[in-house]
PDB file of C-alpha atoms and ligand atoms in Angstrom:
ATOM      1  CA  MET A  82       1.751  11.701  12.446  1.00 45.00           C
ATOM      2  CA  PRO A  83       3.367  13.700   9.446  1.00 48.00           C
ATOM      3  CA  PRO A  84       1.753  15.943   7.223  1.00 55.00           C
ATOM      4  CA  THR A  85       2.972  14.515   4.074  1.00 77.00           C
ATOM      5  CA  VAL A  86       4.342  11.226   2.692  1.00 82.00           C
ATOM      6  CA  PRO A  87       7.719  10.776   4.448  1.00 83.00           C
ATOM      7  CA  ARG A  88      10.018  10.943   1.576  1.00 87.00           C
ATOM      8  CA  PRO A  89      11.445   7.724   1.611  1.00 89.00           C
ATOM      9  CA  LEU A  90       8.616   5.803   1.210  1.00 92.00           C
ATOM     10  CA  GLU A  91       7.409   8.054  -1.926  1.00 94.00           C
ATOM     11  CA  PRO A  92       8.515   5.396  -4.474  1.00 95.00           C
ATOM     12  CA  VAL A  93       6.941   2.470  -3.070  1.00 96.00           C
ATOM     13  CA  LEU A  94       3.797   4.251  -2.611  1.00 96.00           C
ATOM     14  CA  ARG A  95       4.135   5.002  -6.168  1.00 96.00           C
ATOM     15  CA  GLU A  96       4.614   1.473  -6.638  1.00 97.00           C
ATOM     16  CA  PHE A  97       1.870   0.583  -5.146  1.00 98.00           C
ATOM     17  CA  ALA A  98      -0.438   2.883  -6.882  1.00 97.00           C
ATOM     18  CA  GLU A  99       0.932   1.804 -10.470  1.00 98.00           C
ATOM     19  CA  VAL A 100       0.413  -1.879  -9.533  1.00 98.00           C
ATOM     20  CA  ALA A 101      -3.090  -1.254  -8.252  1.00 98.00           C
ATOM     21  CA  GLY A 102      -3.915   0.175 -11.132  1.00 98.00           C
ATOM     22  CA  CYS A 103      -2.783  -2.553 -13.529  1.00 98.00           C
ATOM     23  CA  LEU A 104      -4.825  -5.054 -11.439  1.00 98.00           C
ATOM     24  CA  TRP A 105      -8.332  -3.011 -11.385  1.00 98.00           C
ATOM     25  CA  ASP A 106      -7.266  -2.942 -15.387  1.00 98.00           C
ATOM     26  CA  LEU A 107      -6.903  -6.677 -15.511  1.00 98.00           C
ATOM     27  CA  GLY A 108      -9.692  -7.321 -13.552  1.00 98.00           C
ATOM     28  CA  TRP A 109      -8.254  -9.115 -10.932  1.00 98.00           C
ATOM     29  CA  ALA A 110      -9.070  -6.745  -8.169  1.00 97.00           C
ATOM     30  CA  GLU A 111     -12.589  -6.520  -7.905  1.00 96.00           C
ATOM     31  CA  ALA A 112     -13.983  -4.160  -5.210  1.00 95.00           C
ATOM     32  CA  SER A 113     -12.168  -4.317  -2.474  1.00 93.00           C
ATOM     33  CA  ALA A 114      -9.992  -7.303  -3.424  1.00 95.00           C
ATOM     34  CA  GLY A 115      -6.419  -7.694  -3.656  1.00 95.00           C
ATOM     35  CA  ASN A 116      -3.729  -6.469  -0.802  1.00 97.00           C
ATOM     36  CA  ILE A 117       0.133  -5.420  -1.161  1.00 98.00           C
ATOM     37  CA  SER A 118       2.798  -5.236   1.064  1.00 98.00           C
ATOM     38  CA  ALA A 119       6.210  -4.262   0.948  1.00 98.00           C
ATOM     39  CA  ASP A 120       9.282  -4.619   3.638  1.00 98.00           C
ATOM     40  CA  VAL A 121      10.755  -0.922   3.574  1.00 97.00           C
ATOM     41  CA  SER A 122      12.587  -1.239   7.003  1.00 95.00           C
ATOM     42  CA  GLU A 123      15.774  -0.218   4.896  1.00 92.00           C
ATOM     43  CA  LEU A 124      14.197   2.797   3.394  1.00 92.00           C
ATOM     44  CA  LEU A 125      13.543   4.460   7.067  1.00 84.00           C
ATOM     45  CA  LYS A 126      16.521   5.087   8.877  1.00 71.00           C
ATOM     46  CA  VAL A 127      15.108   5.391  12.068  1.00 60.00           C
ATOM     47  CA  PRO A 128      12.356   3.247  13.050  1.00 57.00           C
ATOM     48  CA  PRO A 129       9.890   6.036  13.585  1.00 59.00           C
ATOM     49  CA  SER A 130       7.492   5.287  16.522  1.00 61.00           C
ATOM     50  CA  LYS A 131       9.555   2.981  18.992  1.00 54.00           C
ATOM     51  CA  GLY A 132       7.214   2.066  21.908  1.00 50.00           C
ATOM     52  CA  ARG A 133       4.172   1.889  20.533  1.00 59.00           C
ATOM     53  CA  ALA A 134       2.160  -0.760  22.411  1.00 66.00           C
ATOM     54  CA  GLY A 135       0.110  -2.182  19.431  1.00 84.00           C
ATOM     55  CA  THR A 136      -1.709  -5.739  18.810  1.00 92.00           C
ATOM     56  CA  ALA A 137      -0.101  -9.079  20.284  1.00 95.00           C
ATOM     57  CA  LEU A 138       0.995 -11.525  17.364  1.00 94.00           C
ATOM     58  CA  PRO A 139      -0.553 -14.744  17.702  1.00 91.00           C
ATOM     59  CA  THR A 140       2.848 -16.073  16.869  1.00 93.00           C
ATOM     60  CA  PRO A 141       5.805 -14.190  17.468  1.00 96.00           C
ATOM     61  CA  LEU A 142       8.071 -13.424  14.282  1.00 97.00           C
ATOM     62  CA  PRO A 143      11.732 -12.583  15.471  1.00 97.00           C
ATOM     63  CA  ALA A 144      12.948 -12.631  12.124  1.00 98.00           C
ATOM     64  CA  LEU A 145      10.497  -9.190  11.853  1.00 97.00           C
ATOM     65  CA  ALA A 146      11.441  -7.468  15.050  1.00 96.00           C
ATOM     66  CA  GLY A 147      12.388  -3.862  14.867  1.00 94.00           C
ATOM     67  CA  ARG A 148      10.813  -4.049  10.939  1.00 96.00           C
ATOM     68  CA  SER A 149       8.514  -1.358   9.149  1.00 96.00           C
ATOM     69  CA  PHE A 150       6.126  -2.148   6.233  1.00 97.00           C
ATOM     70  CA  LEU A 151       3.776  -0.579   3.807  1.00 97.00           C
ATOM     71  CA  VAL A 152       0.179  -2.476   3.723  1.00 97.00           C
ATOM     72  CA  THR A 153      -2.590  -1.711   1.785  1.00 97.00           C
ATOM     73  CA  ALA A 154      -5.671  -0.869   3.809  1.00 96.00           C
ATOM     74  CA  THR A 155      -8.622  -3.262   5.001  1.00 95.00           C
ATOM     75  CA  GLY A 156     -11.638  -2.294   2.635  1.00 92.00           C
ATOM     76  CA  SER A 157      -9.701  -0.182  -0.126  1.00 93.00           C
ATOM     77  CA  ARG A 158     -10.450  -0.228  -3.592  1.00 96.00           C
ATOM     78  CA  PHE A 159      -7.293  -0.588  -6.281  1.00 96.00           C
ATOM     79  CA  ARG A 160      -9.294   1.560  -8.397  1.00 96.00           C
ATOM     80  CA  ASP A 161      -8.934   4.245  -6.123  1.00 96.00           C
ATOM     81  CA  LEU A 162      -5.675   3.375  -4.774  1.00 96.00           C
ATOM     82  CA  ARG A 163      -3.962   4.159  -8.063  1.00 95.00           C
ATOM     83  CA  ARG A 164      -5.501   7.475  -7.768  1.00 94.00           C
ATOM     84  CA  ALA A 165      -4.229   8.495  -4.230  1.00 92.00           C
ATOM     85  CA  PRO A 166      -2.651   6.128  -2.537  1.00 94.00           C
ATOM     86  CA  GLU A 167      -1.404   8.602   0.068  1.00 92.00           C
ATOM     87  CA  ASP A 168      -4.805   7.809   2.758  1.00 91.00           C
ATOM     88  CA  LYS A 169      -5.442   3.941   1.962  1.00 95.00           C
ATOM     89  CA  VAL A 170      -1.359   2.221   2.595  1.00 95.00           C
ATOM     90  CA  CYS A 171      -0.692   1.825   6.407  1.00 94.00           C
ATOM     91  CA  LEU A 172       2.466   1.953   8.266  1.00 94.00           C
ATOM     92  CA  VAL A 173       2.882  -1.154  10.027  1.00 95.00           C
ATOM     93  CA  GLU A 174       5.603  -1.630  12.146  1.00 95.00           C
ATOM     94  CA  VAL A 175       6.538  -4.721  14.245  1.00 95.00           C
ATOM     95  CA  SER A 176       7.620  -4.087  18.109  1.00 94.00           C
ATOM     96  CA  PRO A 177      11.765  -4.686  18.931  1.00 93.00           C
ATOM     97  CA  ALA A 178      10.388  -7.871  20.456  1.00 94.00           C
ATOM     98  CA  GLY A 179       8.809  -9.274  17.436  1.00 95.00           C
ATOM     99  CA  ASP A 180       5.942  -9.933  19.416  1.00 95.00           C
ATOM    100  CA  HIS A 181       3.469  -7.058  18.557  1.00 95.00           C
ATOM    101  CA  VAL A 182       2.607  -4.625  16.017  1.00 96.00           C
ATOM    102  CA  SER A 183       1.286  -1.647  15.228  1.00 94.00           C
ATOM    103  CA  TRP A 184       0.382   0.538  12.401  1.00 94.00           C
ATOM    104  CA  ARG A 185      -0.885   3.748  11.501  1.00 92.00           C
ATOM    105  CA  GLY A 186      -1.830   6.349   8.326  1.00 90.00           C
ATOM    106  CA  ILE A 187       1.604   7.881   6.837  1.00 87.00           C
ATOM    107  CA  VAL A 188      -0.337  11.095   6.277  1.00 83.00           C
ATOM    108  CA  TRP A 189      -2.729  13.065   8.855  1.00 79.00           C
ATOM    109  CA  ASN A 190      -5.496  12.895   7.024  1.00 79.00           C
ATOM    110  CA  ALA A 191      -5.866   8.885   6.454  1.00 77.00           C
ATOM    111  CA  GLY A 192      -8.141   8.624   9.657  1.00 80.00           C
ATOM    112  CA  ASP A 193      -8.795   5.307  11.557  1.00 84.00           C
ATOM    113  CA  ILE A 194      -7.202   3.500   8.842  1.00 90.00           C
ATOM    114  CA  ARG A 195      -6.671  -0.679   8.970  1.00 93.00           C
ATOM    115  CA  PRO A 196      -4.115  -2.708   7.476  1.00 95.00           C
ATOM    116  CA  SER A 197      -5.437  -5.823   5.196  1.00 93.00           C
ATOM    117  CA  SER A 198      -7.301  -8.227   7.139  1.00 90.00           C
ATOM    118  CA  GLU A 199      -4.683 -10.091   5.643  1.00 91.00           C
ATOM    119  CA  LEU A 200      -2.048  -8.624   7.453  1.00 94.00           C
ATOM    120  CA  ILE A 201      -0.785 -11.589   9.779  1.00 92.00           C
ATOM    121  CA  SER A 202      -0.662 -14.155   6.668  1.00 92.00           C
ATOM    122  CA  HIS A 203       1.649 -11.439   4.984  1.00 96.00           C
ATOM    123  CA  LEU A 204       3.661 -11.020   8.005  1.00 97.00           C
ATOM    124  CA  GLY A 205       4.507 -14.544   8.174  1.00 96.00           C
ATOM    125  CA  ILE A 206       5.654 -14.741   4.805  1.00 98.00           C
ATOM    126  CA  HIS A 207       8.077 -11.793   5.448  1.00 98.00           C
ATOM    127  CA  ALA A 208       9.325 -13.371   8.125  1.00 98.00           C
ATOM    128  CA  VAL A 209      10.300 -16.343   6.397  1.00 98.00           C
ATOM    129  CA  LEU A 210      11.631 -14.467   3.435  1.00 98.00           C
ATOM    130  CA  ARG A 211      14.226 -12.875   6.197  1.00 98.00           C
ATOM    131  CA  GLU A 212      14.865 -16.537   7.824  1.00 98.00           C
ATOM    132  CA  GLN A 213      15.664 -17.252   4.210  1.00 97.00           C
ATOM    133  CA  ARG A 214      17.774 -14.029   3.819  1.00 97.00           C
ATOM    134  CA  SER A 215      15.969 -13.296   0.844  1.00 98.00           C
ATOM    135  CA  ASP A 216      15.894 -10.162  -1.254  1.00 98.00           C
ATOM    136  CA  HIS A 217      12.343 -10.458  -1.810  1.00 98.00           C
ATOM    137  CA  ARG A 218      10.410  -7.376   0.026  1.00 98.00           C
ATOM    138  CA  ALA A 219       7.089  -7.330  -1.168  1.00 98.00           C
ATOM    139  CA  ILE A 220       4.273  -9.800  -1.260  1.00 98.00           C
ATOM    140  CA  LEU A 221       0.853  -9.227  -3.959  1.00 98.00           C
ATOM    141  CA  HIS A 222      -2.197 -11.157  -3.448  1.00 98.00           C
ATOM    142  CA  ALA A 223      -5.031 -10.486  -6.382  1.00 98.00           C
ATOM    143  CA  HIS A 224      -7.481 -12.758  -8.042  1.00 98.00           C
ATOM    144  CA  PRO A 225      -6.062 -13.477 -12.419  1.00 98.00           C
ATOM    145  CA  THR A 226      -9.158 -14.516 -13.485  1.00 98.00           C
ATOM    146  CA  HIS A 227      -7.792 -17.420 -15.756  1.00 98.00           C
ATOM    147  CA  LEU A 228      -5.653 -18.879 -13.594  1.00 98.00           C
ATOM    148  CA  ALA A 229      -8.119 -18.840 -10.774  1.00 98.00           C
ATOM    149  CA  THR A 230     -10.653 -20.272 -13.573  1.00 98.00           C
ATOM    150  CA  LEU A 231      -8.026 -22.683 -14.258  1.00 97.00           C
ATOM    151  CA  THR A 232      -8.421 -24.327 -10.593  1.00 97.00           C
ATOM    152  CA  HIS A 233     -11.660 -25.811 -11.101  1.00 97.00           C
ATOM    153  CA  LEU A 234     -10.943 -28.163 -14.354  1.00 96.00           C
ATOM    154  CA  GLU A 235     -10.628 -32.033 -13.327  1.00 94.00           C
ATOM    155  CA  ARG A 236      -7.155 -32.027 -15.559  1.00 92.00           C
ATOM    156  CA  CYS A 237      -5.864 -29.267 -13.164  1.00 93.00           C
ATOM    157  CA  SER A 238      -6.144 -31.190 -10.062  1.00 89.00           C
ATOM    158  CA  GLY A 239      -2.807 -30.697  -8.829  1.00 95.00           C
ATOM    159  CA  SER A 240       0.619 -28.244  -9.339  1.00 97.00           C
ATOM    160  CA  ALA A 241       2.326 -30.554 -11.466  1.00 96.00           C
ATOM    161  CA  GLU A 242      -0.465 -30.991 -13.812  1.00 96.00           C
ATOM    162  CA  LEU A 243      -1.533 -27.652 -14.013  1.00 97.00           C
ATOM    163  CA  ASN A 244       2.070 -26.170 -14.712  1.00 96.00           C
ATOM    164  CA  ARG A 245       2.714 -28.573 -17.273  1.00 95.00           C
ATOM    165  CA  LEU A 246      -0.344 -27.006 -18.945  1.00 96.00           C
ATOM    166  CA  LEU A 247       1.024 -23.821 -18.612  1.00 97.00           C
ATOM    167  CA  TRP A 248       4.481 -24.581 -19.738  1.00 95.00           C
ATOM    168  CA  SER A 249       3.620 -26.718 -22.307  1.00 96.00           C
ATOM    169  CA  ILE A 250       1.356 -24.005 -24.124  1.00 97.00           C
ATOM    170  CA  HIS A 251       3.708 -21.382 -23.436  1.00 95.00           C
ATOM    171  CA  PRO A 252       7.433 -22.246 -23.342  1.00 93.00           C
ATOM    172  CA  GLU A 253       8.376 -18.963 -22.245  1.00 93.00           C
ATOM    173  CA  VAL A 254       6.208 -19.515 -18.675  1.00 94.00           C
ATOM    174  CA  LYS A 255       9.265 -21.531 -18.074  1.00 93.00           C
ATOM    175  CA  LEU A 256      11.953 -18.913 -18.562  1.00 92.00           C
ATOM    176  CA  LEU A 257      10.005 -16.311 -16.700  1.00 92.00           C
ATOM    177  CA  ALA A 258       7.700 -18.429 -13.893  1.00 94.00           C
ATOM    178  CA  PRO A 259      10.718 -21.021 -13.605  1.00 94.00           C
ATOM    179  CA  ARG A 260       9.244 -22.475 -10.592  1.00 95.00           C
ATOM    180  CA  GLY A 261       5.292 -22.180 -11.542  1.00 96.00           C
ATOM    181  CA  ALA A 262       2.735 -22.192  -9.191  1.00 98.00           C
ATOM    182  CA  THR A 263       2.116 -23.761  -6.296  1.00 98.00           C
ATOM    183  CA  MET A 264      -1.751 -24.690  -5.875  1.00 98.00           C
ATOM    184  CA  LEU A 265      -3.039 -25.341  -2.919  1.00 97.00           C
ATOM    185  CA  PRO A 266      -6.301 -26.902  -1.930  1.00 96.00           C
ATOM    186  CA  HIS A 267      -9.336 -25.045  -1.327  1.00 96.00           C
ATOM    187  CA  LEU A 268      -9.138 -23.574   1.792  1.00 95.00           C
ATOM    188  CA  VAL A 269     -11.652 -20.957   3.158  1.00 94.00           C
ATOM    189  CA  PRO A 270     -10.983 -16.934   2.156  1.00 91.00           C
ATOM    190  CA  GLY A 271      -9.296 -14.972   4.914  1.00 87.00           C
ATOM    191  CA  SER A 272      -8.503 -18.106   7.607  1.00 90.00           C
ATOM    192  CA  ASN A 273      -5.770 -19.012   9.407  1.00 89.00           C
ATOM    193  CA  GLU A 274      -5.386 -22.418   7.781  1.00 93.00           C
ATOM    194  CA  LEU A 275      -4.977 -20.649   4.664  1.00 94.00           C
ATOM    195  CA  GLY A 276      -2.370 -18.439   5.756  1.00 93.00           C
ATOM    196  CA  ALA A 277      -0.373 -21.504   7.497  1.00 94.00           C
ATOM    197  CA  ALA A 278      -0.707 -23.544   4.305  1.00 97.00           C
ATOM    198  CA  THR A 279       0.691 -20.428   1.999  1.00 97.00           C
ATOM    199  CA  THR A 280       3.550 -19.455   4.645  1.00 97.00           C
ATOM    200  CA  ARG A 281       4.443 -23.640   4.610  1.00 98.00           C
ATOM    201  CA  ALA A 282       4.466 -23.470   0.725  1.00 98.00           C
ATOM    202  CA  VAL A 283       6.906 -20.163   0.357  1.00 98.00           C
ATOM    203  CA  ARG A 284       8.956 -21.887   3.201  1.00 98.00           C
ATOM    204  CA  ASP A 285       9.205 -25.247   0.919  1.00 98.00           C
ATOM    205  CA  GLY A 286      10.433 -22.652  -1.517  1.00 97.00           C
ATOM    206  CA  ALA A 287       7.175 -21.392  -3.733  1.00 98.00           C
ATOM    207  CA  ASP A 288       7.377 -17.931  -4.979  1.00 98.00           C
ATOM    208  CA  THR A 289       3.620 -18.254  -6.711  1.00 98.00           C
ATOM    209  CA  VAL A 290       1.210 -19.817  -4.270  1.00 98.00           C
ATOM    210  CA  LEU A 291      -2.609 -20.464  -6.584  1.00 98.00           C
ATOM    211  CA  TRP A 292      -5.224 -20.880  -4.145  1.00 97.00           C
ATOM    212  CA  ARG A 293      -7.747 -23.131  -5.684  1.00 97.00           C
ATOM    213  CA  TYR A 294     -10.848 -21.420  -6.753  1.00 96.00           C
ATOM    214  CA  HIS A 295      -9.616 -17.997  -5.650  1.00 96.00           C
ATOM    215  CA  GLY A 296      -6.511 -16.593  -6.537  1.00 96.00           C
ATOM    216  CA  CYS A 297      -2.631 -15.868  -6.461  1.00 97.00           C
ATOM    217  CA  LEU A 298       0.090 -14.785  -3.791  1.00 98.00           C
ATOM    218  CA  ALA A 299       3.015 -13.986  -5.108  1.00 98.00           C
ATOM    219  CA  HIS A 300       6.491 -12.782  -3.746  1.00 98.00           C
ATOM    220  CA  ALA A 301       9.231 -10.928  -5.385  1.00 98.00           C
ATOM    221  CA  PRO A 302      11.995  -7.920  -4.758  1.00 98.00           C
ATOM    222  CA  ASP A 303       9.060  -5.640  -5.657  1.00 98.00           C
ATOM    223  CA  ALA A 304       5.339  -5.505  -6.275  1.00 98.00           C
ATOM    224  CA  SER A 305       5.916  -5.051 -10.011  1.00 98.00           C
ATOM    225  CA  THR A 306       7.953  -8.076 -10.338  1.00 98.00           C
ATOM    226  CA  ALA A 307       5.580  -9.873  -8.119  1.00 98.00           C
ATOM    227  CA  LEU A 308       3.107  -8.724 -10.709  1.00 98.00           C
ATOM    228  CA  ASP A 309       4.701 -10.051 -13.641  1.00 98.00           C
ATOM    229  CA  ARG A 310       5.013 -13.359 -12.736  1.00 98.00           C
ATOM    230  CA  ILE A 311       0.937 -13.681 -12.383  1.00 98.00           C
ATOM    231  CA  HIS A 312       0.550 -12.020 -15.654  1.00 98.00           C
ATOM    232  CA  VAL A 313       2.954 -14.576 -17.269  1.00 97.00           C
ATOM    233  CA  LEU A 314       1.020 -17.552 -15.629  1.00 98.00           C
ATOM    234  CA  ASP A 315      -2.602 -16.402 -16.178  1.00 98.00           C
ATOM    235  CA  LYS A 316      -1.335 -15.294 -19.899  1.00 98.00           C
ATOM    236  CA  ALA A 317      -0.778 -18.899 -19.914  1.00 98.00           C
ATOM    237  CA  ALA A 318      -3.719 -19.769 -18.547  1.00 98.00           C
ATOM    238  CA  ARG A 319      -5.619 -17.500 -21.215  1.00 98.00           C
ATOM    239  CA  MET A 320      -4.351 -19.735 -23.711  1.00 98.00           C
ATOM    240  CA  VAL A 321      -5.276 -23.054 -22.458  1.00 97.00           C
ATOM    241  CA  LEU A 322      -8.895 -21.680 -22.092  1.00 97.00           C
ATOM    242  CA  LEU A 323      -8.833 -20.166 -25.430  1.00 97.00           C
ATOM    243  CA  CYS A 324      -7.839 -23.450 -27.101  1.00 97.00           C
ATOM    244  CA  LEU A 325     -10.480 -25.335 -24.909  1.00 95.00           C
ATOM    245  CA  ALA A 326     -13.315 -23.166 -25.841  1.00 96.00           C
ATOM    246  CA  SER A 327     -11.963 -23.251 -29.986  1.00 97.00           C
ATOM    247  CA  GLY A 328     -13.270 -26.837 -29.404  1.00 96.00           C
ATOM    248  CA  GLU A 329      -9.998 -27.836 -32.253  1.00 95.00           C
ATOM    249  CA  PRO A 330      -7.902 -30.413 -31.478  1.00 94.00           C
ATOM    250  CA  TRP A 331      -4.855 -29.040 -29.673  1.00 92.00           C
ATOM    251  CA  ARG A 332      -1.321 -30.680 -28.632  1.00 91.00           C
ATOM    252  CA  GLY A 333       1.112 -28.273 -26.837  1.00 93.00           C
ATOM    253  CA  LEU A 334       4.746 -29.012 -26.123  1.00 95.00           C
ATOM    254  CA  ASP A 335       5.289 -33.251 -25.781  1.00 95.00           C
ATOM    255  CA  ASP A 336       7.370 -34.855 -23.428  1.00 93.00           C
ATOM    256  CA  ARG A 337       9.945 -34.216 -25.611  1.00 96.00           C
ATOM    257  CA  GLU A 338       9.968 -30.648 -26.046  1.00 95.00           C
ATOM    258  CA  LEU A 339       9.162 -29.963 -22.220  1.00 94.00           C
ATOM    259  CA  ALA A 340      12.382 -32.194 -21.777  1.00 94.00           C
ATOM    260  CA  GLU A 341      14.144 -29.905 -23.826  1.00 94.00           C
ATOM    261  CA  LEU A 342      13.037 -27.289 -22.550  1.00 92.00           C
ATOM    262  CA  PHE A 343      13.435 -28.076 -18.737  1.00 91.00           C
ATOM    263  CA  ALA A 344      17.427 -28.965 -19.928  1.00 92.00           C
ATOM    264  CA  ARG A 345      17.850 -25.432 -21.114  1.00 90.00           C
ATOM    265  CA  TYR A 346      16.154 -23.621 -18.326  1.00 86.00           C
ATOM    266  CA  GLY A 347      16.312 -25.983 -15.175  1.00 75.00           C
ATOM    267  CA  HIS A 348      13.724 -27.556 -13.480  1.00 63.00           C
TER     268      HIS A 348
HETATM  269 ZN1   ZN B1407      -8.662 -12.595  -2.327  1.00 69.53          ZN
END
């Protein structure tokens, strides 16, 4: 085990720390909530631990054969990760056959570190992204307060209603988050069902998946860009909640104004 962070991983680790700190400041990573992963295969010239046995994957992921990932550790607090990420992030390696996974710390004093309990869900999504030849390398899960709150409103019972509301109250959301959010029904946190439904949504083209009553998962070229997209959507959600709280009548963009917006920035 190397005594210091392998140099090629330093920028990714720094970005994890910055994004984790932002999530903490935003109140979207309470206690040990939130997780981040990034495919670092292209940064590591030599697969570092060929031949490690590892744990069998529930479903083989040939698209990830031999690939490596940085993944935040289970139980890690993002407020601590901001300050000292080195021993709170795992290096996860998929076997050359794509059927086993192993992990270790990236510094000598990381101890018995384990990746996020959402590891299998993250890997399933990374596999879809590789199959789609996407340049997206990072996945971020957090609990954006306003967006999650909005999923409790009856008027936001589906993705179409929710996105219409977000785009109509803050038109630039269409520019910065053109696909909006794909909302899933409530599924038990950490369940295989939630992981499978999220992977299906990503396979169908979603880049931001909103878990009803819970939080958000986004993929992007890097963790900062994933955070940007969730931030934009949450800003619009906050504006909706502020309008509702004001008690004043409010309108947002009407159908004609939305049609103009879509004509310019696509559906
Ligand atoms: Zn969560």
